[in-house]
mmCIF file of C-alpha atoms and ligand atoms in Angstrom:
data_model
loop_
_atom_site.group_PDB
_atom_site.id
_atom_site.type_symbol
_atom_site.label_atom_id
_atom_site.label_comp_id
_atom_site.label_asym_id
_atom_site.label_seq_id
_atom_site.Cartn_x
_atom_site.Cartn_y
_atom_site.Cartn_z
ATOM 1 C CA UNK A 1 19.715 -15.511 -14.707
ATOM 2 C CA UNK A 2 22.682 -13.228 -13.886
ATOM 3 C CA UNK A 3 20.801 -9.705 -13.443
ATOM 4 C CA UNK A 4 21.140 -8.011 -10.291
ATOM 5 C CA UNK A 5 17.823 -6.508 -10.357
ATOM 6 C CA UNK A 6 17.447 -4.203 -8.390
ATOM 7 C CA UNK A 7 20.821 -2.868 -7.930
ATOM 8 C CA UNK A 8 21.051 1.236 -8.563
ATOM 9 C CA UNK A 9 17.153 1.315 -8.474
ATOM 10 C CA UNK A 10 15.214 3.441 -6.218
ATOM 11 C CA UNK A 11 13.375 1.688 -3.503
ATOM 12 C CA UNK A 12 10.411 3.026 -1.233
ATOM 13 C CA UNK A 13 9.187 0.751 1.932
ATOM 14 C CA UNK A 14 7.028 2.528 4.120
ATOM 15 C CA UNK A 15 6.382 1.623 7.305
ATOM 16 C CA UNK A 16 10.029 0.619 7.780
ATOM 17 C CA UNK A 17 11.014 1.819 10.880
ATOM 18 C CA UNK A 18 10.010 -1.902 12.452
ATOM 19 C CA UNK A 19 9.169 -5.682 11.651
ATOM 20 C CA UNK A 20 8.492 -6.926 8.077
ATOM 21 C CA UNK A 21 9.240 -3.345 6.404
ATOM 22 C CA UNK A 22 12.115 -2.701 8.112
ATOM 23 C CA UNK A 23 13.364 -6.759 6.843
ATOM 24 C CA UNK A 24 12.419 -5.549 3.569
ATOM 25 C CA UNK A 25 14.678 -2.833 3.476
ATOM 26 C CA UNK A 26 17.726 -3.886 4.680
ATOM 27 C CA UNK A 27 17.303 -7.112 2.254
ATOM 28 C CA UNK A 28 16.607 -4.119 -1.012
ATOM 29 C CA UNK A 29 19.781 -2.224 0.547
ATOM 30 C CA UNK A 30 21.578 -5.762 0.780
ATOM 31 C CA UNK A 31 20.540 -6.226 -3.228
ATOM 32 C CA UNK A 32 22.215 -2.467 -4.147
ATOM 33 C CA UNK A 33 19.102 -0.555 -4.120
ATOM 34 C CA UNK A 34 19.474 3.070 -3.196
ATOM 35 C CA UNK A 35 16.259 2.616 0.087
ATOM 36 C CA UNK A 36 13.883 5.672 0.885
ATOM 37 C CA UNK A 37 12.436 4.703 4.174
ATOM 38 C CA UNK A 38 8.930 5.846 6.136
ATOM 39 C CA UNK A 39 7.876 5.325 9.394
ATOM 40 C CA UNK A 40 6.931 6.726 13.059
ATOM 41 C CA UNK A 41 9.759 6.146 15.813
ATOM 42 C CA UNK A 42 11.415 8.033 18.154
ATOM 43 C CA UNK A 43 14.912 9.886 16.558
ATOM 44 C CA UNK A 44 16.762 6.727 18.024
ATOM 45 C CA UNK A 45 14.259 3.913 16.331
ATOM 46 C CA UNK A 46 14.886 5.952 12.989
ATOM 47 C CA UNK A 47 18.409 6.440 13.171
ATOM 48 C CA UNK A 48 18.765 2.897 13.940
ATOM 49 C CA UNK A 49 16.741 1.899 11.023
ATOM 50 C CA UNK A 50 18.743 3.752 8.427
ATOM 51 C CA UNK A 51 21.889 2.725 10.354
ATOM 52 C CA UNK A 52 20.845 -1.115 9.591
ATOM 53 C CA UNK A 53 19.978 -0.271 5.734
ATOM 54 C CA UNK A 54 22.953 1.283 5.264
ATOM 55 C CA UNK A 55 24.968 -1.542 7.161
ATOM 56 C CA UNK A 56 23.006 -4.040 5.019
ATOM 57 C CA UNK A 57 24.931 -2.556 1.814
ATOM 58 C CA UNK A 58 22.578 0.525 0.694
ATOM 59 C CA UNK A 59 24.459 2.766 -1.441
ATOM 60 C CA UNK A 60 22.181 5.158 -0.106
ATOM 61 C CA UNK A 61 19.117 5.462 2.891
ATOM 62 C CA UNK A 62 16.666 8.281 3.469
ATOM 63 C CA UNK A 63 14.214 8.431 5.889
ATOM 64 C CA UNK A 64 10.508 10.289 4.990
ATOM 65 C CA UNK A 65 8.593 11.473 8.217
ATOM 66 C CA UNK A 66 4.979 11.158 6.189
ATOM 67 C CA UNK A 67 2.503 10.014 8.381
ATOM 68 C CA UNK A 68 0.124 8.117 5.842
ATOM 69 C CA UNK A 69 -3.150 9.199 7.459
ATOM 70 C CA UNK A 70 -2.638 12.390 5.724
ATOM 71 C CA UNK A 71 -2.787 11.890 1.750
ATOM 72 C CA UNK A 72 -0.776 16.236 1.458
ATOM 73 C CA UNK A 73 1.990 14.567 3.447
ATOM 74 C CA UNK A 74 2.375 11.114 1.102
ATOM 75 C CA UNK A 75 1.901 13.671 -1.808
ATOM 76 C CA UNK A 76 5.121 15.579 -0.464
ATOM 77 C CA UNK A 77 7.185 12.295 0.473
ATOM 78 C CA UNK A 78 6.752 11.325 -3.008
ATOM 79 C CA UNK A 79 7.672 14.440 -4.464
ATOM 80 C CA UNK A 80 10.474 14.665 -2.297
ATOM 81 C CA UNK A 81 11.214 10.951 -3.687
ATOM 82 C CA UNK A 82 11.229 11.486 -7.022
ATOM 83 C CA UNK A 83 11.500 8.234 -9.247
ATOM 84 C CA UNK A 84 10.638 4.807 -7.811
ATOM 85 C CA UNK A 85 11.287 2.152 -9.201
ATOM 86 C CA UNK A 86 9.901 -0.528 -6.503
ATOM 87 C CA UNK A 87 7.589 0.676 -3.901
ATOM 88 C CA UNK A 88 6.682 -1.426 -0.781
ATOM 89 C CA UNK A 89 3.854 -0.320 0.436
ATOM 90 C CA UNK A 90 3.980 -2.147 4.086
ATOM 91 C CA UNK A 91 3.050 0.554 7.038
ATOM 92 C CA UNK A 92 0.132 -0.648 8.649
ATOM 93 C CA UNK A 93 -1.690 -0.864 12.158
ATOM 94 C CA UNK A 94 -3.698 -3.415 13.897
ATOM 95 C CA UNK A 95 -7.343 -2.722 16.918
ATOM 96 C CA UNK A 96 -9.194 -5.729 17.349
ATOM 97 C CA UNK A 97 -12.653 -5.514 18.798
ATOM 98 C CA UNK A 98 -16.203 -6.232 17.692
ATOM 99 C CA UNK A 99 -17.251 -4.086 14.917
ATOM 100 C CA UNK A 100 -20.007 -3.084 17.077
ATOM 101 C CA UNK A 101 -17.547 -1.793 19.498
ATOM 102 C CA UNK A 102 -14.823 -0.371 17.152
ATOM 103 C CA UNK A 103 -13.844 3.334 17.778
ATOM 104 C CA UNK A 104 -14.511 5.074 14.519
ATOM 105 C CA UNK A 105 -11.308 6.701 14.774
ATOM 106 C CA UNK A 106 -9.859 3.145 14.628
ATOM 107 C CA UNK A 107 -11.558 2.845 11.456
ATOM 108 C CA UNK A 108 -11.058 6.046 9.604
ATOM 109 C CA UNK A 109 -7.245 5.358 11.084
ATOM 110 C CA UNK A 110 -6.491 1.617 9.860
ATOM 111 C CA UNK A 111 -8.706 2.572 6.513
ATOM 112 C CA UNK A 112 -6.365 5.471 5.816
ATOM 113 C CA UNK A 113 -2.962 3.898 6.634
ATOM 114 C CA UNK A 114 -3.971 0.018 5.805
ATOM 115 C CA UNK A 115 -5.538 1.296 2.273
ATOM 116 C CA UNK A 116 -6.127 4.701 0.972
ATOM 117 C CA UNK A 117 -2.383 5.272 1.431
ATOM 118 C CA UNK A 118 -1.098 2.544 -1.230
ATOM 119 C CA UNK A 119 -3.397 4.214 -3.309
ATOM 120 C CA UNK A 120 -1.503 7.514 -3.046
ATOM 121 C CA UNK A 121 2.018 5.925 -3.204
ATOM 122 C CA UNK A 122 0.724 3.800 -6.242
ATOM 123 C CA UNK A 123 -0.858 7.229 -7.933
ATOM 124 C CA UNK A 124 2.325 9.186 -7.535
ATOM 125 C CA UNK A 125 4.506 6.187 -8.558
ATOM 126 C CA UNK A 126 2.841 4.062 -11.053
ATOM 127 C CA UNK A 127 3.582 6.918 -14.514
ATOM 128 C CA UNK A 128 6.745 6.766 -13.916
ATOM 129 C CA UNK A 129 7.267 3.172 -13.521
ATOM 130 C CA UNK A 130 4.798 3.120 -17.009
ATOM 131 C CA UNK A 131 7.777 5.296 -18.417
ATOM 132 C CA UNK A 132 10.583 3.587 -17.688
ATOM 133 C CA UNK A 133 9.333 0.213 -18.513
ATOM 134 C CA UNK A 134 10.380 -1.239 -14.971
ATOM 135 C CA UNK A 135 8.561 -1.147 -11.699
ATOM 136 C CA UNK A 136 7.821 -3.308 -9.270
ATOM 137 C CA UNK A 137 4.862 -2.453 -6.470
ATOM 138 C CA UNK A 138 5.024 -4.527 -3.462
ATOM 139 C CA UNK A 139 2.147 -4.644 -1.248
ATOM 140 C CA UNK A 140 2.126 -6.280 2.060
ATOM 141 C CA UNK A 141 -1.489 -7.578 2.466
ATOM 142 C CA UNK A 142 -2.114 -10.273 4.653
ATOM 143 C CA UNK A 143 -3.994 -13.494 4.843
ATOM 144 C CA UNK A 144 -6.698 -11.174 5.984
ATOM 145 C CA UNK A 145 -6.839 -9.903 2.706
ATOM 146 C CA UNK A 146 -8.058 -13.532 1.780
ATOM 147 C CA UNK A 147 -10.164 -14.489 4.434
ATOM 148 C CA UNK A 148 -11.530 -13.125 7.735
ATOM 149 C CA UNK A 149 -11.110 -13.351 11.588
ATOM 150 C CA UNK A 150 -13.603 -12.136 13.793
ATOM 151 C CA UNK A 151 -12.345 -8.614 15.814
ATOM 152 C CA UNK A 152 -10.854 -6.740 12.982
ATOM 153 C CA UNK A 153 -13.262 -5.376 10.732
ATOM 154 C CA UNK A 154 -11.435 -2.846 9.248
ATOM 155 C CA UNK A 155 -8.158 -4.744 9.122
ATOM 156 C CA UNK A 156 -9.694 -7.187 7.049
ATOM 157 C CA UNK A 157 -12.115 -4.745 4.988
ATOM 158 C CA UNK A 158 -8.411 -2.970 4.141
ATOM 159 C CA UNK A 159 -6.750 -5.698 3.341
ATOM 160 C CA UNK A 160 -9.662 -7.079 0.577
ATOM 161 C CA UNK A 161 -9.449 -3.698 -0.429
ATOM 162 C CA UNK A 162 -5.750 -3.751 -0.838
ATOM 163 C CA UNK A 163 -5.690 -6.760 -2.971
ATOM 164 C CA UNK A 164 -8.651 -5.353 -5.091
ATOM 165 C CA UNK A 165 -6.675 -2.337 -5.392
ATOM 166 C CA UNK A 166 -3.558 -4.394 -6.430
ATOM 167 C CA UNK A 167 -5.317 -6.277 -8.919
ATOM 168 C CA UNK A 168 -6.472 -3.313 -10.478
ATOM 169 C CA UNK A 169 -3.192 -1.771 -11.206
ATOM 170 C CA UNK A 170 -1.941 -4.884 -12.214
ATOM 171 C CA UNK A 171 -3.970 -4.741 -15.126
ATOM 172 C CA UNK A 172 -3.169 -1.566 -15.832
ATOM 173 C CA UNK A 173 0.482 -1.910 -16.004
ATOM 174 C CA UNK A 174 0.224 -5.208 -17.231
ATOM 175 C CA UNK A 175 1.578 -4.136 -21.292
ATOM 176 C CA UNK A 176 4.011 -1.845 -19.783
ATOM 177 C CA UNK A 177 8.177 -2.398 -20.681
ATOM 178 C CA UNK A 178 9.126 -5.626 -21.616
ATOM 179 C CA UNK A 179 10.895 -8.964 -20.782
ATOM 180 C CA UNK A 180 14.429 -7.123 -21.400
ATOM 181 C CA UNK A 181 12.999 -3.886 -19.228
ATOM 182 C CA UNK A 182 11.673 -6.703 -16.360
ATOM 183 C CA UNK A 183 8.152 -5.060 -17.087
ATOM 184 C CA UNK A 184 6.054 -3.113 -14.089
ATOM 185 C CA UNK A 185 4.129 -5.347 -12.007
ATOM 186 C CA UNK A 186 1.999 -4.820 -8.788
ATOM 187 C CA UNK A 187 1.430 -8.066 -6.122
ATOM 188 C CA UNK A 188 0.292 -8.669 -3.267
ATOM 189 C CA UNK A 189 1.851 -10.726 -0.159
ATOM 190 C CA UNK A 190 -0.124 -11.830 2.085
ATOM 191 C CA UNK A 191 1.885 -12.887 5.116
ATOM 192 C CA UNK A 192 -0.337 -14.931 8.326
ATOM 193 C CA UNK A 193 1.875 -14.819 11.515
ATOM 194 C CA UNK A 194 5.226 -12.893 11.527
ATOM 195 C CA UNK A 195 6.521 -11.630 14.804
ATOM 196 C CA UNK A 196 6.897 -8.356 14.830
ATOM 197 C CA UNK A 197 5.654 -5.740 17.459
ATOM 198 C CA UNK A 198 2.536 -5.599 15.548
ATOM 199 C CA UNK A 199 0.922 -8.897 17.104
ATOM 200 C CA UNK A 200 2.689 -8.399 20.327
ATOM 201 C CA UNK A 201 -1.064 -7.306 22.088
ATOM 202 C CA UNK A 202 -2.455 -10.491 20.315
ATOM 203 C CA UNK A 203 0.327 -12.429 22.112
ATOM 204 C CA UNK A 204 -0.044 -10.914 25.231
ATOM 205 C CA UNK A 205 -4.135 -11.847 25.086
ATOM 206 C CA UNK A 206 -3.027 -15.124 25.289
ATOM 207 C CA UNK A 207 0.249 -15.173 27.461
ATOM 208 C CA UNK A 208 -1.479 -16.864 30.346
ATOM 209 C CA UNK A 209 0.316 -15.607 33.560
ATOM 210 C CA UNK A 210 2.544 -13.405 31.080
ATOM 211 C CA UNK A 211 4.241 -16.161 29.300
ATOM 212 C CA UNK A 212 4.724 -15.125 26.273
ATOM 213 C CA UNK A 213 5.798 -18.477 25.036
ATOM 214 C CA UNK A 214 2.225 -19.541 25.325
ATOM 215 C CA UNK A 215 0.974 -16.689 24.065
ATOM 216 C CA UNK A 216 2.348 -17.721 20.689
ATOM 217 C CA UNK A 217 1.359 -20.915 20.964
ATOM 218 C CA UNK A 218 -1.911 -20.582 21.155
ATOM 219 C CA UNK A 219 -1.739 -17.806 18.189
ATOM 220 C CA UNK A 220 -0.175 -20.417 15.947
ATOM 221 C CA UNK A 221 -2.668 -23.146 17.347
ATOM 222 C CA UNK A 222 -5.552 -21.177 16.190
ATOM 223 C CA UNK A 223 -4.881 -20.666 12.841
ATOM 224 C CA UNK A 224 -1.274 -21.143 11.061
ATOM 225 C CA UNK A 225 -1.095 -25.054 10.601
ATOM 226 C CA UNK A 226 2.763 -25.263 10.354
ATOM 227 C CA UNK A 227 2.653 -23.869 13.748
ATOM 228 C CA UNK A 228 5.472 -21.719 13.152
ATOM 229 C CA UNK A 229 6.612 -17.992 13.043
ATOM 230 C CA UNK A 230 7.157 -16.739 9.647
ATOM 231 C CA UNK A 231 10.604 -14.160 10.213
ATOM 232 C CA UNK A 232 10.160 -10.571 8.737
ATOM 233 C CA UNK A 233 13.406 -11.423 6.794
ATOM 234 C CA UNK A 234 11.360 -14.184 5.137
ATOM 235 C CA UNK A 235 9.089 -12.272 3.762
ATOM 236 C CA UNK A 236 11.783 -9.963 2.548
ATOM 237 C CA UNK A 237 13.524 -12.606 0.468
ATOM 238 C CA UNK A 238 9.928 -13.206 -1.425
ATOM 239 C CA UNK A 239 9.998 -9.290 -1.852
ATOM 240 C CA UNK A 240 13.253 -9.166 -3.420
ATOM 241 C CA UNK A 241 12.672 -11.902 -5.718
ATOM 242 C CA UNK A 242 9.532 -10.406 -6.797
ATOM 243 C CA UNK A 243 12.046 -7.406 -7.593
ATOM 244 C CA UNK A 244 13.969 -9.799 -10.447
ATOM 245 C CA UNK A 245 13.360 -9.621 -14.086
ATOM 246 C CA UNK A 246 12.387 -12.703 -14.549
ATOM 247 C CA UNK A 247 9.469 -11.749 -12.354
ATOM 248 C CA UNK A 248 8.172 -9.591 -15.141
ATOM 249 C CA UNK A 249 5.362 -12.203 -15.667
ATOM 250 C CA UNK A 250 4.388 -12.583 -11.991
ATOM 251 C CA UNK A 251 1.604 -9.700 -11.563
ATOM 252 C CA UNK A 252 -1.850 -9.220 -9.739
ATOM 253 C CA UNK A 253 -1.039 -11.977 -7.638
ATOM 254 C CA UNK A 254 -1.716 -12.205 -4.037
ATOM 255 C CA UNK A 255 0.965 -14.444 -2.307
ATOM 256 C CA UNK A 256 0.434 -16.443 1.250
ATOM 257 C CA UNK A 257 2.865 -16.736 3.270
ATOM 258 C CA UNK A 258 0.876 -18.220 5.811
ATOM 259 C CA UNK A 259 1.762 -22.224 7.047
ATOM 260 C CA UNK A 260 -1.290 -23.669 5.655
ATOM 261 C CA UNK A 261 -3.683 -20.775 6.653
ATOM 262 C CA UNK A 262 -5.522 -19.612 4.552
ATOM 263 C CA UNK A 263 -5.536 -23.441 2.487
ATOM 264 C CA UNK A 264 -7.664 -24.615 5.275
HETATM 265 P P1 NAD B 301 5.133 -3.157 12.831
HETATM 266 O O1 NAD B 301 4.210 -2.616 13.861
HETATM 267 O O2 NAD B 301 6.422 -3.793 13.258
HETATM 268 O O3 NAD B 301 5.500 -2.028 11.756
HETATM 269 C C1 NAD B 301 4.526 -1.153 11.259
HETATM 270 C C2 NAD B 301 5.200 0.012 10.567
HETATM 271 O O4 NAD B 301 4.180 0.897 10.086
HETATM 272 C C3 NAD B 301 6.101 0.823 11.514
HETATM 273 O O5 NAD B 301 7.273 1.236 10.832
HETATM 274 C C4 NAD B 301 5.240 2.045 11.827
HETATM 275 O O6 NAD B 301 5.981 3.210 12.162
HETATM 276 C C5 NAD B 301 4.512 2.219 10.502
HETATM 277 N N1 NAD B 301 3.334 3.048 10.643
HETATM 278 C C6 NAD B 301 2.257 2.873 11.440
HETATM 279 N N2 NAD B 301 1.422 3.911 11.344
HETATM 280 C C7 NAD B 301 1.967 4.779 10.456
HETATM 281 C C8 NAD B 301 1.591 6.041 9.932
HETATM 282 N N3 NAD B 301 0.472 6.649 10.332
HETATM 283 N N4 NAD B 301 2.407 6.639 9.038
HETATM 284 C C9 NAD B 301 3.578 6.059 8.664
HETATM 285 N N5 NAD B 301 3.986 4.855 9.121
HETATM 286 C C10 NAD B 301 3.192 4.237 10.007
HETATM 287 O O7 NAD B 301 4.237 -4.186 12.006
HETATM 288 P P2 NAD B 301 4.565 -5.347 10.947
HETATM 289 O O8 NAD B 301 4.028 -6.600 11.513
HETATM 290 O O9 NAD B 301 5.942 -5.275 10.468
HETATM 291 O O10 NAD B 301 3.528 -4.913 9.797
HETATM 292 C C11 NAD B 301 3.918 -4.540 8.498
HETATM 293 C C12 NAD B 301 2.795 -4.892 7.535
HETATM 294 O O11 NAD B 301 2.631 -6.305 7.524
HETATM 295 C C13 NAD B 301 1.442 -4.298 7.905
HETATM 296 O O12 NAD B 301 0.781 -3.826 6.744
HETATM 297 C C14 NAD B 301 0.697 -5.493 8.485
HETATM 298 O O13 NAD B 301 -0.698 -5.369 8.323
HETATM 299 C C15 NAD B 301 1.267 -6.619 7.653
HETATM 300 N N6 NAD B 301 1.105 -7.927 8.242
HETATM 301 C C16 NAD B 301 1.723 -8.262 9.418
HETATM 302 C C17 NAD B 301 1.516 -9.535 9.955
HETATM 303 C C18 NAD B 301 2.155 -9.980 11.249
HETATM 304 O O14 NAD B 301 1.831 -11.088 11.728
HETATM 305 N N7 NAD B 301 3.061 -9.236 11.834
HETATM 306 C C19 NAD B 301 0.693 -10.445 9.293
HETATM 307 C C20 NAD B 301 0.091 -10.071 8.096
HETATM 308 C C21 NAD B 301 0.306 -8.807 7.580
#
């Protein structure tokens, strides 16, 4: 196949300012993709973010301060987008405790960021994507979207919900363009370990005498058979293949990329 979807599209990866989102971007920005990025930082982190996407080979970079607790503020970042044509929804956050002793804040927070917002994004961007006959909705799940852990109740409650969500507008779009147009689909991955700042306080839990080594060792131990890492820029090469045409066939699904995890 000799397309070079998604060159000249419009991309949208929130939560790019770090890890996995900021992988994906540089690797859509790499592929010709004009990249809108989202994402807390300091000026620096952001600057540096846009600096790599641009570096990678994006004709174009933006960065969208949105913070996705607040659905006005996705409303204006997508206005302010305009078109998309493949929209990663990524940002997330992490708490583990009990559920009995879970902060509601953490809840309403991870809730709200974790799900609700991919349900904005997808709202604003979805018509358009209908239109055009092309989209492609990314959304980073996780393996706790599959099964559970103990500690992170509303992780894992947004990340079922996230995949339910997915599935849904899967179906919807599912008649939309064609094989020529590459069609509008909406998947899930569902990455287990990647290291990225995210898991760094799970390391640490387990970085006996502050090796950090260890600390990952034991993480992997626990539950990721292969007992390796997955890279952020791993999961970005899935991402961008999901972006081909000849991925126009590929919808609803929700993709491990988890060493064994979740076959267990
Ligand atoms: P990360 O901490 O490196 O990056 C998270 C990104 O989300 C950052 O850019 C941050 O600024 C952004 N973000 C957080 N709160 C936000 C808010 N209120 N508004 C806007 N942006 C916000 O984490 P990561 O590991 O790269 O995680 C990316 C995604 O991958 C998350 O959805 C996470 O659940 C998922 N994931 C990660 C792992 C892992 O092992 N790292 C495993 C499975 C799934």
């Amino acid at each position: 196949m000799t397309d070079r979807f998604p060159e000249g599209r419009i991309a949208l990866v929130t939560g790019a300012t770090s890890g996995i989102g900021l992988a994906v971007a540089e690797a859509l920005g790499a592929a010709g993709a004009h990249v809108h990025i989202n994402g807390l930082g300091s000026s620096g982190q952001i600057a540096a973010a846009l600096a790599a996407v641009r570096m990678a080979g994006a004709p174009s970079a933006s960065h969208h301060v949105a913070d996705l607790r607040d659905p006005d503020a996705i409303r204006a970042m997508m206005a302010a987008v305009g078109s998309v044509d493949v929209l990663v929804n990524n940002a997330g956050i992490q708490h583990t405790a009990s559920l009995a002793e879970m902060p509601d804040e953490r809840w309403d927070a991870l809730i709200a960021i974790n799900l609700s917002a991919c349900f904005h994004t997808m709202k604003a961007a979805l018509p358009g994507m209908a239109e055009r006959g092309f989209g492609r909705v990314i959304n980073i799940a996780s393996v706790h979207g599959l099964v559970a852990s103990v500690n992170k109740a509303p992780y894992v409650a947004a990340k079922h919900g996230l995949i339910g969500l997915t599935k849904v507008a899967a179906l919807e779009m599912a008649a939309q363009g064609s094989r020529a147009s590459g069609g509008v689909t909406v998947n899930c991955v569902c990455p287990g370990w990647v290291e990225t700042p995210l898991i760094e306080p799970q390391i640490a839990a387990r970085a006996v005498d502050g090796d950090r080594d260890a600390g990952i060792r034991a993480l992997l131990a626990e539950k990721q058979p292969s007992l390796r890492m997955t890279l952020p820029a791993e999961i970005a090469s899935l991402a961008l293949w999901l972006c081909r045409r000849e991925a126009h066939n590929l919808n609803g699904a929700a993709l491990p990329v988890d060493g064994g995890w979740t076959a267990q």
